[in-house]
CSV table of C-alpha atoms in Angstrom, one decimal:
chain,number,residue,atom,x,y,z
A,1,MET,CA,461.7,130.1,57.3
A,2,LEU,CA,458.4,128.4,56.5
A,3,CYS,CA,457.4,128.4,60.1
A,4,ASN,CA,457.9,132.2,60.4
A,5,ARG,CA,455.8,132.7,57.2
A,6,ASN,CA,452.9,130.8,58.8
A,7,ILE,CA,453.1,132.8,61.9
A,8,ILE,CA,453.0,136.1,60.0
A,9,ILE,CA,449.9,135.0,58.0
A,10,PHE,CA,448.2,133.9,61.2
A,11,LEU,CA,448.9,137.2,62.9
A,12,ILE,CA,447.6,139.2,59.9
A,13,PHE,CA,444.4,137.1,59.8
A,14,LEU,CA,443.9,137.6,63.5
A,15,VAL,CA,444.3,141.4,63.2
A,16,ILE,CA,441.7,141.5,60.4
A,17,ASN,CA,439.2,139.6,62.5
A,18,VAL,CA,439.7,141.8,65.5
A,19,ILE,CA,439.2,144.9,63.3
A,20,ASP,CA,436.0,143.5,61.8
A,21,PHE,CA,434.6,142.6,65.3
A,22,ALA,CA,435.5,146.0,66.6
A,23,SER,CA,433.8,147.8,63.7
A,24,SER,CA,430.7,145.7,64.1
A,25,ILE,CA,430.4,146.6,67.8
A,26,ILE,CA,431.0,150.3,67.1
A,27,SER,CA,428.6,150.7,64.2
A,28,PRO,CA,426.2,147.7,63.9
A,29,THR,CA,423.7,149.7,61.8
A,30,SER,CA,426.2,150.6,59.2
A,31,ALA,CA,427.5,147.0,59.1
A,32,ALA,CA,424.0,145.7,58.7
A,33,THR,CA,423.2,148.3,56.1
A,34,THR,CA,426.1,147.2,54.0
A,35,ASN,CA,424.6,143.7,54.1
A,36,CYS,CA,421.1,144.9,53.0
A,37,PRO,CA,420.2,144.3,49.4
A,38,ILE,CA,419.8,147.4,47.3
A,39,LEU,CA,416.2,148.1,46.3
A,40,ASP,CA,416.3,149.0,42.7
A,41,GLY,CA,413.8,148.0,40.1
A,42,ALA,CA,411.4,146.4,42.6
A,43,SER,CA,408.4,146.7,40.3
A,44,HIS,CA,408.2,142.9,39.9
A,45,LEU,CA,407.6,142.5,43.6
A,46,THR,CA,404.1,142.2,45.1
A,47,GLN,CA,402.8,144.7,47.7
A,48,THR,CA,403.5,142.3,50.5
A,49,GLU,CA,407.1,141.6,49.2
A,50,LEU,CA,407.7,145.4,48.7
A,51,LEU,CA,406.5,146.2,52.2
A,52,GLN,CA,408.7,143.4,53.6
A,53,GLU,CA,411.7,144.8,51.8
A,54,LEU,CA,411.0,148.3,53.0
A,55,THR,CA,410.7,147.1,56.6
A,56,ASN,CA,413.6,144.8,56.5
A,57,GLU,CA,415.4,144.8,59.8
A,58,CYS,CA,418.6,145.9,58.2
A,59,ARG,CA,417.1,149.2,57.2
A,60,TYR,CA,413.9,149.7,59.3
A,61,ASP,CA,413.4,149.7,63.1
A,62,LYS,CA,409.6,149.6,64.0
A,63,LEU,CA,410.4,150.6,67.6
A,64,MET,CA,411.9,153.9,66.5
A,65,ARG,CA,409.6,156.7,65.6
A,66,PRO,CA,409.9,158.3,62.1
A,67,PRO,CA,412.1,161.4,61.9
A,68,GLY,CA,410.7,164.9,61.6
A,69,GLU,CA,409.9,166.4,58.3
A,70,ILE,CA,412.5,169.2,58.6
A,71,ASN,CA,414.9,167.9,61.3
A,72,ALA,CA,415.2,164.3,62.4
A,73,SER,CA,414.9,165.4,66.1
A,74,ASP,CA,411.7,167.3,65.5
A,75,PRO,CA,408.5,165.6,66.8
A,76,ILE,CA,406.4,163.7,64.3
A,77,HIS,CA,402.9,165.2,63.8
A,78,VAL,CA,400.0,162.7,63.7
A,79,VAL,CA,396.8,164.2,62.2
A,80,CYS,CA,393.6,162.7,63.5
A,81,ARG,CA,390.0,162.5,62.3
A,82,ALA,CA,387.0,160.8,63.7
A,83,ASN,CA,383.9,159.4,61.9
A,84,ILE,CA,381.0,158.9,64.3
A,85,TYR,CA,378.5,156.2,63.3
A,86,THR,CA,376.3,155.7,66.4
A,87,ILE,CA,376.1,157.1,69.9
A,88,LYS,CA,374.2,154.9,72.4
A,89,SER,CA,373.4,156.7,75.7
A,90,ASN,CA,372.7,155.0,78.9
A,91,MET,CA,374.0,157.8,81.1
A,92,ALA,CA,371.0,158.1,83.4
A,93,LYS,CA,371.9,154.9,85.3
A,94,THR,CA,375.5,154.1,84.5
A,95,LEU,CA,377.0,157.6,83.7
A,96,GLN,CA,378.4,156.1,80.5
A,97,PHE,CA,377.8,156.2,76.8
A,98,ASP,CA,378.8,154.0,73.9
A,99,VAL,CA,380.4,155.4,70.7
A,100,HIS,CA,380.9,153.4,67.5
A,101,MET,CA,383.4,155.2,65.3
A,102,MET,CA,386.2,155.0,62.8
A,103,LEU,CA,389.5,156.8,63.7
A,104,GLN,CA,392.0,157.9,61.1
A,105,PHE,CA,395.6,158.7,61.8
A,106,ARG,CA,397.7,160.3,59.1
A,107,TYR,CA,401.5,160.8,59.3
A,108,ARG,CA,404.6,160.7,57.1
A,109,ASP,CA,407.3,158.1,57.5
A,110,PRO,CA,410.3,158.8,55.1
A,111,ARG,CA,411.7,155.3,55.6
A,112,LEU,CA,408.7,153.9,53.6
A,113,ARG,CA,409.2,155.9,50.4
A,114,TYR,CA,409.1,153.8,47.3
A,115,ALA,CA,408.4,156.3,44.5
A,116,ASN,CA,411.9,155.8,43.0
A,117,ILE,CA,412.3,152.1,43.5
A,118,ALA,CA,408.7,150.9,42.5
A,119,PRO,CA,407.1,153.6,40.3
A,120,GLY,CA,404.4,151.1,39.2
A,121,PHE,CA,402.9,151.1,42.7
A,122,THR,CA,400.5,154.0,43.6
A,123,GLN,CA,399.4,152.6,47.0
A,124,ILE,CA,400.2,149.8,49.4
A,125,ILE,CA,397.1,148.5,51.2
A,126,GLY,CA,397.2,146.1,54.1
A,127,GLY,CA,395.4,145.0,57.2
A,128,GLN,CA,396.6,143.8,60.6
A,129,ALA,CA,399.6,142.0,59.1
A,130,ALA,CA,400.9,145.2,57.5
A,131,ASN,CA,400.2,147.1,60.7
A,132,ASP,CA,402.5,144.7,62.6
A,133,MET,CA,405.4,145.5,60.2
A,134,ILE,CA,405.6,149.3,60.6
A,135,TRP,CA,405.7,151.9,63.3
A,136,THR,CA,402.3,153.1,64.3
A,137,PRO,CA,401.3,155.8,66.9
A,138,THR,CA,400.4,154.5,70.3
A,139,VAL,CA,397.2,156.3,71.3
A,140,PHE,CA,394.7,155.3,73.9
A,141,VAL,CA,391.3,156.6,75.0
A,142,ALA,CA,391.8,158.3,78.3
A,143,ASN,CA,388.2,158.3,79.6
A,144,GLU,CA,387.3,154.8,78.4
A,145,ARG,CA,386.0,152.4,81.0
A,146,SER,CA,388.9,149.9,80.2
A,147,SER,CA,391.7,151.7,78.3
A,148,ALA,CA,393.4,149.9,75.5
A,149,ILE,CA,396.2,150.7,73.1
A,150,MET,CA,395.0,151.4,69.6
A,151,GLY,CA,395.1,148.3,67.4
A,152,ASN,CA,394.0,146.0,70.1
A,153,SER,CA,390.4,144.7,70.4
A,154,VAL,CA,389.3,146.4,67.2
A,155,LYS,CA,386.8,145.1,64.7
A,156,ASP,CA,388.5,146.3,61.5
A,157,LEU,CA,391.9,147.9,60.7
A,158,LEU,CA,393.0,149.3,57.3
A,159,LEU,CA,396.5,150.6,56.4
A,160,SER,CA,397.5,152.4,53.3
A,161,ILE,CA,400.9,153.8,52.3
A,162,ASP,CA,401.5,156.2,49.3
A,163,PRO,CA,404.7,156.5,47.3
A,164,THR,CA,405.9,159.5,49.4
A,165,GLY,CA,405.7,157.5,52.6
A,166,MET,CA,402.4,159.0,53.8
A,167,VAL,CA,400.8,156.4,56.1
A,168,ILE,CA,397.0,156.5,56.7
A,169,LEU,CA,395.8,154.2,59.5
A,170,ASN,CA,392.0,153.6,59.8
A,171,THR,CA,390.6,151.6,62.7
A,172,ARG,CA,387.0,151.0,63.7
A,173,LEU,CA,386.1,150.5,67.3
A,174,GLU,CA,383.3,150.7,69.7
A,175,ALA,CA,384.2,152.3,73.0
A,176,THR,CA,382.3,152.7,76.3
A,177,LEU,CA,383.2,156.1,77.7
A,178,ASN,CA,382.7,157.6,81.1
A,179,CYS,CA,380.8,160.9,81.4
A,180,GLY,CA,380.7,162.9,84.6
A,181,MET,CA,377.1,164.1,84.7
A,182,ARG,CA,375.4,166.8,86.7
A,183,LEU,CA,371.7,166.0,87.3
A,184,GLU,CA,370.5,169.1,89.1
A,185,LYS,CA,368.0,169.8,86.3
A,186,PHE,CA,367.1,166.2,85.5
A,187,PRO,CA,365.2,165.4,83.3
A,188,PHE,CA,365.8,168.7,81.6
A,189,ASP,CA,369.6,168.5,81.9
A,190,VAL,CA,372.3,169.2,79.3
A,191,GLN,CA,375.5,167.1,79.5
A,192,GLU,CA,378.9,167.7,78.1
A,193,CYS,CA,380.7,164.3,77.5
A,194,PRO,CA,384.3,164.2,76.2
A,195,LEU,CA,386.1,161.7,74.1
A,196,VAL,CA,389.8,162.1,75.0
A,197,PHE,CA,392.8,160.6,73.1
A,198,GLU,CA,396.3,160.7,74.6
A,199,SER,CA,399.7,159.6,73.5
A,200,TRP,CA,400.9,156.4,75.1
A,201,THR,CA,404.6,156.3,75.1
A,202,HIS,CA,405.9,159.3,73.2
A,203,ASN,CA,405.9,162.7,74.9
A,204,VAL,CA,405.5,166.1,73.1
A,205,HIS,CA,409.2,166.1,72.1
A,206,ASP,CA,408.7,162.9,70.0
A,207,MET,CA,405.0,163.0,68.9
A,208,LYS,CA,402.2,165.5,68.7
A,209,LEU,CA,398.5,164.8,68.0
A,210,ASP,CA,396.7,167.3,65.8
A,211,TRP,CA,393.1,167.5,64.5
A,212,ASP,CA,392.4,167.5,60.8
A,213,GLU,CA,390.6,170.4,59.1
A,214,SER,CA,387.3,168.5,59.4
A,215,PRO,CA,388.0,166.7,62.6
A,216,VAL,CA,384.6,165.1,63.3
A,217,VAL,CA,382.3,163.7,60.7
A,218,LEU,CA,378.8,162.5,61.8
A,219,ALA,CA,376.8,159.9,60.0
A,220,LYS,CA,373.7,161.2,58.3
A,221,GLU,CA,371.6,158.5,59.9
A,222,LEU,CA,373.0,159.2,63.4
A,223,HIS,CA,370.1,159.2,65.9
A,224,LEU,CA,370.1,159.2,69.7
A,225,THR,CA,367.2,157.8,71.6
A,226,GLU,CA,367.5,159.5,75.0
A,227,TYR,CA,369.5,162.5,74.0
A,228,ARG,CA,369.9,164.8,71.0
A,229,LEU,CA,373.3,166.1,69.9
A,230,VAL,CA,373.2,169.9,70.3
A,231,GLU,CA,376.8,170.8,69.6
A,232,LYS,CA,380.3,169.3,69.3
A,233,TRP,CA,383.7,170.8,69.4
A,234,VAL,CA,387.4,169.7,69.5
A,235,ASN,CA,390.3,170.7,71.6
A,236,ASP,CA,394.0,169.8,71.8
A,237,THR,CA,396.2,170.2,74.9
A,238,GLU,CA,399.0,168.6,76.9
A,239,THR,CA,398.8,166.3,79.9
A,240,SER,CA,401.5,166.3,82.4
A,241,TYR,CA,402.6,163.3,84.4
A,242,THR,CA,405.3,162.9,87.1
A,243,ALA,CA,407.6,160.0,87.7
A,244,ALA,CA,405.7,159.2,90.9
A,245,GLN,CA,402.4,158.8,89.1
A,246,GLN,CA,403.3,156.3,86.4
A,247,HIS,CA,399.8,156.8,85.0
A,248,TYR,CA,399.0,153.8,82.8
A,249,GLY,CA,402.6,153.1,82.3
A,250,HIS,CA,403.5,156.6,81.3
A,251,PHE,CA,406.9,158.0,81.6
A,252,ALA,CA,407.4,161.4,83.2
A,253,GLY,CA,406.8,164.4,81.0
A,254,ASN,CA,404.1,166.2,79.0
A,255,PHE,CA,402.0,164.1,76.6
A,256,SER,CA,399.9,165.3,73.7
A,257,SER,CA,396.2,165.0,74.1
A,258,ILE,CA,393.2,165.7,71.8
A,259,SER,CA,389.5,165.5,72.7
A,260,ILE,CA,386.0,165.7,71.2
A,261,THR,CA,383.3,167.1,73.4
A,262,PHE,CA,379.6,166.2,72.7
A,263,LYS,CA,377.0,168.5,74.1
A,264,LEU,CA,373.9,166.3,74.6
A,265,ALA,CA,370.5,167.5,75.7
A,266,ARG,CA,368.0,165.0,77.1
A,267,GLU,CA,364.9,164.3,75.2
A,268,MET,CA,362.2,165.3,77.6
A,269,GLY,CA,359.2,164.0,75.7
A,270,PHE,CA,359.2,160.7,77.5
A,271,PHE,CA,359.3,162.3,81.0
A,272,VAL,CA,356.7,164.9,80.1
A,273,MET,CA,354.2,162.3,78.8
A,274,ASP,CA,354.9,159.6,81.3
A,275,TYR,CA,355.7,161.6,84.5
A,276,TYR,CA,354.8,165.3,84.5
A,277,ILE,CA,351.4,165.2,82.8
A,278,PRO,CA,350.1,162.1,84.8
A,279,SER,CA,351.3,163.7,88.0
A,280,ILE,CA,349.5,167.0,87.2
A,281,LEU,CA,346.3,165.0,86.6
A,282,ILE,CA,346.7,163.1,89.8
A,283,VAL,CA,347.0,166.3,91.8
A,284,VAL,CA,343.9,167.8,90.0
A,285,ILE,CA,341.9,164.6,90.7
A,286,SER,CA,342.7,165.1,94.4
A,287,TRP,CA,340.8,168.4,94.3
A,288,VAL,CA,337.5,166.5,93.5
A,289,SER,CA,337.1,165.9,97.2
A,290,PHE,CA,336.4,169.6,97.7
A,291,TRP,CA,333.2,169.2,95.8
A,292,LEU,CA,332.1,166.2,97.9
A,293,HIS,CA,330.0,166.6,101.0
A,294,ALA,CA,332.1,167.4,104.1
A,295,ASP,CA,330.6,164.4,105.9
A,296,ALA,CA,331.3,161.9,103.1
A,297,SER,CA,334.2,160.3,104.7
A,298,PRO,CA,334.6,157.0,102.7
A,299,PRO,CA,334.8,158.5,99.2
A,300,ARG,CA,337.0,161.4,100.3
A,301,ILE,CA,339.4,159.1,102.1
A,302,VAL,CA,339.5,156.6,99.3
A,303,LEU,CA,340.2,159.4,96.8
A,304,GLY,CA,342.9,160.9,98.8
A,305,THR,CA,344.8,157.7,99.6
A,306,ASN,CA,344.5,156.4,96.0
A,307,THR,CA,345.9,159.6,94.5
A,308,ILE,CA,348.9,159.5,96.9
A,309,LEU,CA,349.6,155.8,96.2
A,310,ALA,CA,349.3,156.3,92.4
A,311,PHE,CA,351.7,159.3,92.5
A,312,MET,CA,354.2,157.4,94.7
A,313,THR,CA,354.2,154.5,92.2
A,314,LEU,CA,354.7,156.8,89.2
A,315,ALA,CA,357.6,158.7,90.9
A,316,SER,CA,359.4,155.5,92.0
A,317,LYS,CA,359.5,154.3,88.4
A,318,VAL,CA,361.5,157.4,87.4
A,319,GLU,CA,363.7,157.6,90.4
A,320,ASN,CA,364.8,154.0,90.2
A,321,SER,CA,366.4,154.6,86.8
A,322,LEU,CA,368.8,157.3,88.2
A,323,PRO,CA,372.0,157.0,90.2
A,324,LYS,CA,372.0,157.9,93.8
A,325,VAL,CA,373.5,161.4,94.1
A,326,SER,CA,373.9,163.7,97.1
A,327,TYR,CA,372.3,166.8,95.7
A,328,ILE,CA,368.7,167.6,95.0
A,329,LYS,CA,367.4,167.0,91.4
A,330,ALA,CA,364.6,169.0,89.7
A,331,SER,CA,362.5,165.8,89.5
A,332,GLU,CA,362.8,165.5,93.3
A,333,ILE,CA,361.6,169.1,93.7
A,334,TRP,CA,358.5,168.3,91.5
A,335,PHE,CA,357.9,165.1,93.5
A,336,LEU,CA,358.1,166.9,96.8
A,337,GLY,CA,355.8,169.7,95.6
A,338,CYS,CA,353.1,167.3,94.3
A,339,THR,CA,353.3,165.2,97.4
A,340,ILE,CA,352.7,168.3,99.5
A,341,PHE,CA,349.6,169.2,97.5
A,342,LEU,CA,348.2,165.7,97.8
A,343,PHE,CA,348.9,165.6,101.5
A,344,ALA,CA,347.4,169.0,102.0
A,345,ALA,CA,344.2,167.9,100.3
A,346,MET,CA,344.0,165.0,102.8
A,347,VAL,CA,344.6,167.3,105.8
A,348,GLU,CA,341.9,169.7,104.5
A,349,PHE,CA,339.4,166.9,104.5
A,350,ALA,CA,340.4,165.8,108.1
A,351,PHE,CA,340.1,169.5,109.2
A,352,VAL,CA,336.7,170.0,107.5
A,353,ASN,CA,335.3,166.8,108.7
A,354,THR,CA,336.3,167.5,112.3
A,355,ILE,CA,334.6,170.9,112.2
A,356,TYR,CA,331.5,169.5,110.6
A,357,ARG,CA,331.0,167.1,113.5
A,358,ARG,CA,331.1,169.9,116.1
A,359,LYS,CA,327.8,170.8,117.9
A,360,LYS,CA,328.5,174.3,119.2
A,361,ASN,CA,328.2,177.3,117.0
A,362,VAL,CA,331.2,179.4,116.2
A,363,PRO,CA,331.0,183.1,117.4
A,364,LEU,CA,332.5,185.5,114.9
A,365,LYS,CA,333.4,189.2,115.3
A,366,LYS,CA,333.3,189.7,111.6
A,367,VAL,CA,332.4,187.4,108.7
A,368,ASN,CA,335.7,187.2,106.8
A,369,SER,CA,338.5,184.7,106.3
A,370,LYS,CA,340.6,186.1,109.2
A,371,TYR,CA,338.0,185.7,111.9
A,372,ILE,CA,336.5,182.5,110.6
A,373,LEU,CA,339.8,180.7,110.6
A,374,LYS,CA,340.8,182.2,113.9
A,375,SER,CA,337.5,181.3,115.6
A,376,THR,CA,337.6,177.9,114.0
A,377,LEU,CA,341.1,177.0,115.0
A,378,THR,CA,340.6,178.4,118.5
A,379,PRO,CA,336.9,178.0,119.3
A,380,ARG,CA,337.3,178.2,123.1
A,381,LEU,CA,339.2,181.5,122.9
A,382,ALA,CA,336.5,182.9,120.6
A,383,ARG,CA,333.7,181.9,123.1
A,384,LYS,CA,335.6,183.4,126.0
A,385,GLN,CA,336.0,186.7,124.2
A,386,PHE,CA,332.3,186.5,123.3
A,387,GLN,CA,331.2,185.8,126.8
A,388,LYS,CA,333.5,188.6,128.1
A,389,ASN,CA,331.8,191.1,125.9
A,390,THR,CA,328.4,189.8,126.8
A,391,THR,CA,329.1,190.0,130.6
A,392,GLY,CA,330.5,193.6,130.2
A,393,LEU,CA,327.3,194.5,128.4
A,394,GLU,CA,325.1,193.1,131.2
A,395,ARG,CA,327.1,195.0,133.8
A,396,SER,CA,326.8,198.4,132.0
A,397,ARG,CA,324.7,201.0,133.7
A,398,SER,CA,323.1,204.3,132.8
A,399,TRP,CA,322.6,206.5,135.8
A,400,SER,CA,320.1,209.2,135.8
A,401,SER,CA,319.8,211.5,138.9
A,402,LEU,CA,316.4,212.4,140.3
A,403,ASP,CA,315.3,215.8,141.5
A,404,HIS,CA,316.9,216.8,144.8
A,405,GLY,CA,318.7,213.5,144.9
A,406,ASN,CA,315.7,211.6,146.3
A,407,HIS,CA,315.2,209.2,143.4
A,408,ILE,CA,318.0,207.3,141.5
A,409,GLU,CA,317.2,205.6,138.3
A,410,HIS,CA,319.1,202.5,137.2
A,411,ASP,CA,318.9,201.1,133.7
A,412,TYR,CA,320.3,197.7,133.1
A,413,THR,CA,320.6,195.8,129.9
A,414,SER,CA,320.7,192.1,130.2
A,415,GLN,CA,320.9,189.2,127.9
A,416,ASN,CA,321.2,185.5,128.8
A,417,TYR,CA,322.3,184.1,125.5
A,418,LEU,CA,322.9,185.1,121.9
A,419,THR,CA,322.3,182.8,119.0
A,420,VAL,CA,322.0,184.0,115.5
A,421,HIS,CA,321.6,181.6,112.5
A,422,SER,CA,321.7,184.2,109.8
A,423,PHE,CA,323.7,187.3,109.3
A,424,PRO,CA,323.8,190.2,109.6
A,425,SER,CA,322.3,189.7,113.0
A,426,THR,CA,320.2,192.1,115.1
A,427,ILE,CA,320.0,192.1,118.9
A,428,ASN,CA,316.9,193.3,120.7
A,429,ILE,CA,317.7,194.1,124.3
A,430,PRO,CA,314.8,195.2,126.5
A,431,SER,CA,315.0,198.0,129.0
A,432,VAL,CA,314.3,197.1,132.6
A,433,ARG,CA,313.4,199.5,135.3
A,434,ILE,CA,314.7,198.6,138.8
A,435,GLU,CA,313.7,200.5,141.8
A,436,ASP,CA,316.2,201.5,144.4
A,437,ASN,CA,315.5,200.9,148.1
A,438,ASN,CA,315.8,204.5,148.8
A,439,GLU,CA,312.8,205.2,146.6
A,440,LYS,CA,310.5,204.5,149.5
A,441,GLU,CA,311.8,207.5,151.3
A,442,LYS,CA,310.4,210.1,149.0
A,443,ASP,CA,310.4,213.8,149.7
A,444,CYS,CA,307.0,215.1,150.3
A,445,SER,CA,307.5,218.1,148.2
A,446,GLY,CA,309.3,216.0,145.5
A,447,SER,CA,307.8,214.1,142.7
A,448,VAL,CA,309.0,210.9,141.0
A,449,GLU,CA,310.3,211.3,137.4
A,450,THR,CA,309.6,208.2,135.4
A,451,LEU,CA,312.0,206.4,133.3
A,452,GLU,CA,309.8,206.6,130.3
A,453,SER,CA,310.2,210.4,129.9
A,454,PRO,CA,311.6,211.1,126.5
A,455,PRO,CA,314.6,213.1,127.5
A,456,ARG,CA,315.8,210.5,130.1
A,457,THR,CA,315.2,207.7,127.6
A,458,ARG,CA,317.3,209.2,124.8
A,459,LYS,CA,320.0,210.2,127.3
A,460,SER,CA,320.2,206.7,128.8
A,461,PHE,CA,320.4,205.0,125.3
A,462,ALA,CA,323.1,207.4,124.3
A,463,ARG,CA,325.2,206.1,127.2
A,464,ARG,CA,325.3,202.4,125.8
A,465,PRO,CA,328.5,202.0,123.7
A,466,THR,CA,328.8,198.3,124.6
A,467,LEU,CA,325.6,197.5,122.8
A,468,ALA,CA,327.0,198.8,119.5
A,469,LYS,CA,330.1,196.8,119.9
A,470,LEU,CA,328.3,193.6,120.6
A,471,SER,CA,326.1,194.0,117.6
A,472,ASN,CA,329.1,193.2,115.4
A,473,PHE,CA,329.2,189.7,116.7
A,474,THR,CA,327.5,186.9,114.8
A,475,THR,CA,327.7,183.1,114.8
A,476,MET,CA,328.0,180.4,112.2
A,477,THR,CA,327.1,176.7,112.5
A,478,PRO,CA,329.9,174.2,112.1
A,479,GLN,CA,328.3,172.9,108.9
A,480,GLN,CA,328.5,176.4,107.4
A,481,VAL,CA,332.1,176.8,108.4
A,482,ALA,CA,333.0,173.4,106.8
A,483,GLN,CA,331.2,174.4,103.6
A,484,TRP,CA,333.0,177.8,103.6
A,485,ILE,CA,336.4,176.1,103.9
A,486,ASP,CA,335.6,173.7,101.0
A,487,LYS,CA,334.5,176.5,98.8
A,488,ARG,CA,337.7,178.5,99.5
A,489,SER,CA,339.8,175.4,98.9
A,490,ARG,CA,338.4,175.0,95.4
A,491,ILE,CA,340.1,178.3,94.6
A,492,VAL,CA,343.2,178.3,96.9
A,493,PHE,CA,344.6,174.9,95.9
A,494,PRO,CA,344.5,175.4,92.1
A,495,LEU,CA,345.9,178.9,92.4
A,496,ALA,CA,348.8,177.7,94.6
A,497,PHE,CA,349.5,174.9,92.2
A,498,ILE,CA,349.7,177.3,89.3
A,499,ILE,CA,352.1,179.5,91.2
A,500,PHE,CA,354.2,176.4,92.0
A,501,ASN,CA,354.3,175.5,88.3
A,502,ILE,CA,355.4,179.0,87.3
A,503,VAL,CA,358.2,179.0,89.8
A,504,TYR,CA,359.3,175.4,88.9
A,505,TRP,CA,359.4,175.9,85.1
A,506,SER,CA,361.1,179.2,85.5
A,507,PHE,CA,363.9,177.5,87.4
A,508,ILE,CA,364.1,174.8,84.7
A,509,TYR,CA,364.5,177.2,81.8
A,510,ILE,CA,366.6,179.9,83.4
């Protein structure tokens, strides 16, 4: 009888243990909750002790996001705000800029309410230790040079919790951000550099990032050295990732993203004072050679080469501070234009000096820019044309018939050479009377009519069109041509440089 009673008690005890074990497996949270101490009258606790009780493992899971404000399945909204302290720009060489800022994240966690259990507390304030106890949003900077989860590698972190469970997380950090720059108008470029924040592990169904009413606050003493802040604006969007990408450990889905875009305009005072104005002066100095004597080779050569070398040194200092890009920049167009003007001044000197040392005069049909340059560039062709016209004039004839056909009068105009040192030139061509062989056989009854008779003379001169055509020709000495080119260069070069500047600066500001 006693043995049966012991067996029954053992079976009942075994059944109770089995039921407890099964219930603990089916609902571990409820079992743990029943073992949690009830938080009532916790005003005697310190802030740290109160936070430890609120985040006790039996009632708080830091790996689980807070429930939504209306429904538990709704995503939690994290409101963000950025306080910008300093912006350091080194974008010209590295395409990056540094931002020192404080980020603020604000969200509500109902599990951290303590208004009823600890009415004496108005705020719980903590640092890194308090941050490790609770759930915090996992946000990273997408365009940072080395991305990191918020809360790591930060200088300061401050956490505050109000009695309603509103959590405000403030973190200060200095981030180096990438900025894809376009340098077509360098050094007068305007860049748009974003600062992008993205959710790390929670997609849009679990967490959304929103901007505060005043999303960006700039420090009053904010000052940039190379750029000036023209404008800023914020944006919120969603970023999609597939399972094949696994971007930064992301899961597949759409993730909330917010961004701040800084519109930065380069301060051009440095480049104007150290690059553009000196280069303009160097080009103007190269024009001094036009006022020097055409045969003064040493000073003109030294002036030309020194201006080119000085400009090359000036331009290389600017270009070495820029990244190597495949497209043409505005600074390179200016460099090319100034180089062409400096090189053209050297070529002008070589051309003038070569002409100055010539010995033969230059025949000209007319004294103007067209014929001077044409005859100077092609002197042999000009001389051939001149000789051709002269030969045609020598072979021209004026025939006058004698009475009864017995006497034939031939008028020839000949000239061996033509050299005129001042213009307009005049050509005196003598008339020569040449007797024909048939003149000896005169008719007895006929009489010889002389060439000097006024009617014949006027008629013969009226038949000389070649003489008027040749009278338009003149000559210039090589020294006169060289001086003429130098005088025209004093006007052409500055005028062309002014036109180049008008076109260049119009391109910059359009």
